[in-house]
mmCIF file of C-alpha atoms in Angstrom:
data_model
loop_
_atom_site.group_PDB
_atom_site.id
_atom_site.type_symbol
_atom_site.label_atom_id
_atom_site.label_comp_id
_atom_site.label_asym_id
_atom_site.label_seq_id
_atom_site.Cartn_x
_atom_site.Cartn_y
_atom_site.Cartn_z
ATOM 1 C CA MET A 1090 50.081 129.544 117.155
ATOM 2 C CA ILE A 1091 50.781 125.896 118.346
ATOM 3 C CA CYS A 1092 48.627 123.631 119.981
ATOM 4 C CA SER A 1093 49.211 122.676 123.513
ATOM 5 C CA THR A 1094 50.444 119.238 122.920
ATOM 6 C CA CYS A 1095 53.205 120.738 120.697
ATOM 7 C CA ARG A 1096 54.102 123.298 123.318
ATOM 8 C CA ARG A 1097 54.538 120.696 125.831
ATOM 9 C CA ALA A 1098 56.558 118.566 123.560
ATOM 10 C CA ALA A 1099 58.945 121.410 122.750
ATOM 11 C CA MET A 1100 59.170 122.213 126.414
ATOM 12 C CA ARG A 1101 60.379 118.570 127.101
ATOM 13 C CA SER A 1102 62.776 118.580 124.193
ATOM 14 C CA ALA A 1103 64.490 121.580 125.386
ATOM 15 C CA ARG A 1104 68.035 120.778 126.218
ATOM 16 C CA LEU A 1105 68.662 120.220 129.943
ATOM 17 C CA PRO A 1106 72.154 120.316 131.531
ATOM 18 C CA LEU A 1107 73.659 116.867 131.428
ATOM 19 C CA ARG A 1108 75.108 116.825 134.853
ATOM 20 C CA THR A 1109 74.714 118.844 137.918
ATOM 21 C CA LEU A 1110 78.174 119.761 139.349
ATOM 22 C CA VAL A 1111 78.440 119.370 143.172
ATOM 23 C CA ARG A 1112 81.565 120.561 145.032
ATOM 24 C CA ALA A 1113 83.118 117.867 147.224
ATOM 25 C CA PRO A 1114 83.193 118.873 150.928
ATOM 26 C CA THR A 1115 86.690 119.898 152.227
ATOM 27 C CA ALA A 1116 88.097 119.029 155.755
ATOM 28 C CA ILE A 1117 87.863 122.586 156.830
ATOM 29 C CA SER A 1118 84.077 122.837 155.844
ATOM 30 C CA ARG A 1119 83.390 119.486 157.436
ATOM 31 C CA LEU A 1120 84.709 120.739 160.707
ATOM 32 C CA SER A 1121 82.598 123.959 160.747
ATOM 33 C CA GLN A 1122 79.444 122.218 159.972
ATOM 34 C CA THR A 1123 76.972 120.640 162.387
ATOM 35 C CA PRO A 1124 76.124 117.030 161.734
ATOM 36 C CA ILE A 1125 73.193 116.413 159.544
ATOM 37 C CA THR A 1126 70.666 114.234 161.646
ATOM 38 C CA SER A 1127 67.705 114.618 159.218
ATOM 39 C CA THR A 1128 66.588 112.164 156.791
ATOM 40 C CA THR A 1129 67.328 114.195 153.883
ATOM 41 C CA PRO A 1130 69.016 112.357 151.074
ATOM 42 C CA ARG A 1131 72.617 113.299 150.324
ATOM 43 C CA ARG A 1132 74.474 113.208 147.122
ATOM 44 C CA LEU A 1133 77.270 110.686 146.762
ATOM 45 C CA ILE A 1134 80.420 111.888 145.086
ATOM 46 C CA SER A 1135 82.710 109.516 143.278
ATOM 47 C CA THR A 1136 86.409 110.512 142.436
ATOM 48 C CA SER A 1137 87.220 107.283 140.599
ATOM 49 C CA ILE A 1138 87.222 107.189 136.937
ATOM 50 C CA PRO A 1139 84.469 104.913 135.314
ATOM 51 C CA ARG A 1140 85.656 101.729 133.585
ATOM 52 C CA PHE A 1141 83.687 100.550 130.521
ATOM 53 C CA SER A 1142 83.518 97.205 128.889
ATOM 54 C CA ALA A 1143 84.062 96.935 125.142
ATOM 55 C CA ALA A 1144 80.378 96.342 124.736
ATOM 56 C CA ALA A 1145 79.463 99.576 126.591
ATOM 57 C CA GLU A 1146 81.698 101.648 124.277
ATOM 58 C CA GLU A 1147 79.785 100.776 121.189
ATOM 59 C CA GLU A 1148 77.341 103.235 119.875
ATOM 60 C CA PRO A 1149 73.770 102.673 121.395
ATOM 61 C CA ASP A 1150 70.979 101.794 118.993
ATOM 62 C CA LEU A 1151 69.019 104.729 117.764
ATOM 63 C CA PRO A 1152 65.272 104.329 117.953
ATOM 64 C CA SER A 1153 63.691 103.540 114.784
ATOM 65 C CA MET A 1154 61.809 106.369 113.003
ATOM 66 C CA SER A 1155 58.257 106.611 112.136
ATOM 67 C CA PRO A 1156 57.125 106.642 108.405
ATOM 68 C CA ALA A 1157 56.818 110.281 108.439
ATOM 69 C CA GLU A 1158 60.104 110.777 110.055
ATOM 70 C CA ASN A 1159 61.667 108.521 107.412
ATOM 71 C CA GLU A 1160 60.104 110.567 104.514
ATOM 72 C CA ILE A 1161 61.634 113.705 106.096
ATOM 73 C CA ALA A 1162 65.025 111.775 106.417
ATOM 74 C CA ASP A 1163 64.864 110.565 102.745
ATOM 75 C CA ILE A 1164 64.410 113.966 101.417
ATOM 76 C CA LEU A 1165 67.258 115.461 103.436
ATOM 77 C CA LYS A 1166 69.481 112.552 102.553
ATOM 78 C CA GLU A 1167 68.818 113.153 98.806
ATOM 79 C CA LYS A 1168 69.352 116.843 98.934
ATOM 80 C CA LEU A 1169 72.059 117.445 101.469
ATOM 81 C CA SER A 1170 73.871 114.300 101.642
ATOM 82 C CA PRO A 1171 74.270 114.363 105.508
ATOM 83 C CA THR A 1172 76.987 112.291 107.351
ATOM 84 C CA GLU A 1173 74.623 112.216 110.482
ATOM 85 C CA LEU A 1174 70.984 112.719 110.569
ATOM 86 C CA LEU A 1175 68.345 112.443 113.234
ATOM 87 C CA VAL A 1176 64.592 113.329 112.747
ATOM 88 C CA GLN A 1177 62.247 113.342 115.777
ATOM 89 C CA ASP A 1178 58.663 113.800 115.946
ATOM 90 C CA VAL A 1179 58.400 115.965 119.048
ATOM 91 C CA SER A 1180 54.752 116.834 118.810
ATOM 92 C CA GLY A 1181 53.664 114.003 120.901
ATOM 93 C CA GLY A 1182 52.663 111.892 117.942
ATOM 94 C CA CYS A 1183 50.481 114.253 116.082
ATOM 95 C CA GLY A 1184 53.210 114.946 113.394
ATOM 96 C CA SER A 1185 52.939 118.733 113.539
ATOM 97 C CA MET A 1186 56.466 119.477 115.177
ATOM 98 C CA TYR A 1187 59.861 118.041 114.348
ATOM 99 C CA ALA A 1188 63.376 118.187 115.523
ATOM 100 C CA ILE A 1189 66.114 117.859 113.021
ATOM 101 C CA ASP A 1190 69.714 117.290 113.954
ATOM 102 C CA ILE A 1191 71.782 117.284 110.693
ATOM 103 C CA THR A 1192 75.581 117.176 109.882
ATOM 104 C CA SER A 1193 76.554 117.645 106.319
ATOM 105 C CA PRO A 1194 79.661 118.721 104.403
ATOM 106 C CA ALA A 1195 77.288 121.001 102.307
ATOM 107 C CA PHE A 1196 77.173 123.335 105.212
ATOM 108 C CA LYS A 1197 80.943 124.170 105.033
ATOM 109 C CA GLY A 1198 81.478 127.950 104.935
ATOM 110 C CA GLN A 1199 77.863 128.795 105.547
ATOM 111 C CA THR A 1200 76.500 130.787 108.564
ATOM 112 C CA ILE A 1201 74.094 129.003 110.856
ATOM 113 C CA LEU A 1202 71.216 131.050 109.467
ATOM 114 C CA LYS A 1203 72.109 129.969 105.786
ATOM 115 C CA GLN A 1204 72.498 126.221 106.914
ATOM 116 C CA GLN A 1205 69.057 126.364 108.460
ATOM 117 C CA ARG A 1206 67.679 127.895 105.300
ATOM 118 C CA MET A 1207 69.254 125.270 103.240
ATOM 119 C CA VAL A 1208 67.348 122.550 105.407
ATOM 120 C CA ASN A 1209 64.131 124.542 104.911
ATOM 121 C CA ALA A 1210 64.728 124.754 101.202
ATOM 122 C CA ALA A 1211 65.322 121.052 100.906
ATOM 123 C CA LEU A 1212 62.020 120.312 102.719
ATOM 124 C CA GLY A 1213 60.082 122.784 100.713
ATOM 125 C CA ASP A 1214 56.315 122.935 101.248
ATOM 126 C CA LEU A 1215 56.427 120.065 103.660
ATOM 127 C CA VAL A 1216 57.333 122.620 106.368
ATOM 128 C CA LYS A 1217 54.267 124.770 105.632
ATOM 129 C CA GLY A 1218 51.929 122.163 107.067
ATOM 130 C CA TRP A 1219 53.851 121.998 110.566
ATOM 131 C CA HIS A 1220 53.396 124.003 113.796
ATOM 132 C CA GLY A 1221 57.349 124.172 114.080
ATOM 133 C CA VAL A 1222 60.633 122.665 113.326
ATOM 134 C CA GLN A 1223 63.741 122.718 115.523
ATOM 135 C CA ILE A 1224 66.887 122.418 113.350
ATOM 136 C CA ARG A 1225 70.293 122.060 114.674
ATOM 137 C CA THR A 1226 73.066 121.826 111.973
ATOM 138 C CA LYS A 1227 76.763 121.090 112.068
ATOM 139 C CA VAL A 1228 79.448 120.938 109.651
ATOM 140 C CA SER A 1229 81.056 117.501 109.086
ATOM 141 C CA ALA A 1230 84.864 117.409 109.059
#
């Protein structure tokens, strides 16, 4: 059973679609439609390719981790040698639910279930004090 704060945090952290696709109006459909005279906001559609400066292409700074998140990250770094690792407290600050994104060469040839079991085994008894954990694993190239 998880607390209401953790439940809300889990719902917020659920992945949402990154973009909403909208079909551009065609000439035929524009002729058949009546003009819209309401004050309803309309979506703007751009067909140009975005241009980025060199500064914008750099990787954005990741938010700093809390001491509890750092402790979890240190354990995983020691046991699984990840190439990428992100630990987030998604419980709203109470430290009872974490989201872990980890990429490691140790996962090569393992099923997703075995990869997640490896993360659970690395964390050991630490996980037993939490309401829940979200683990996303990837194999590094």
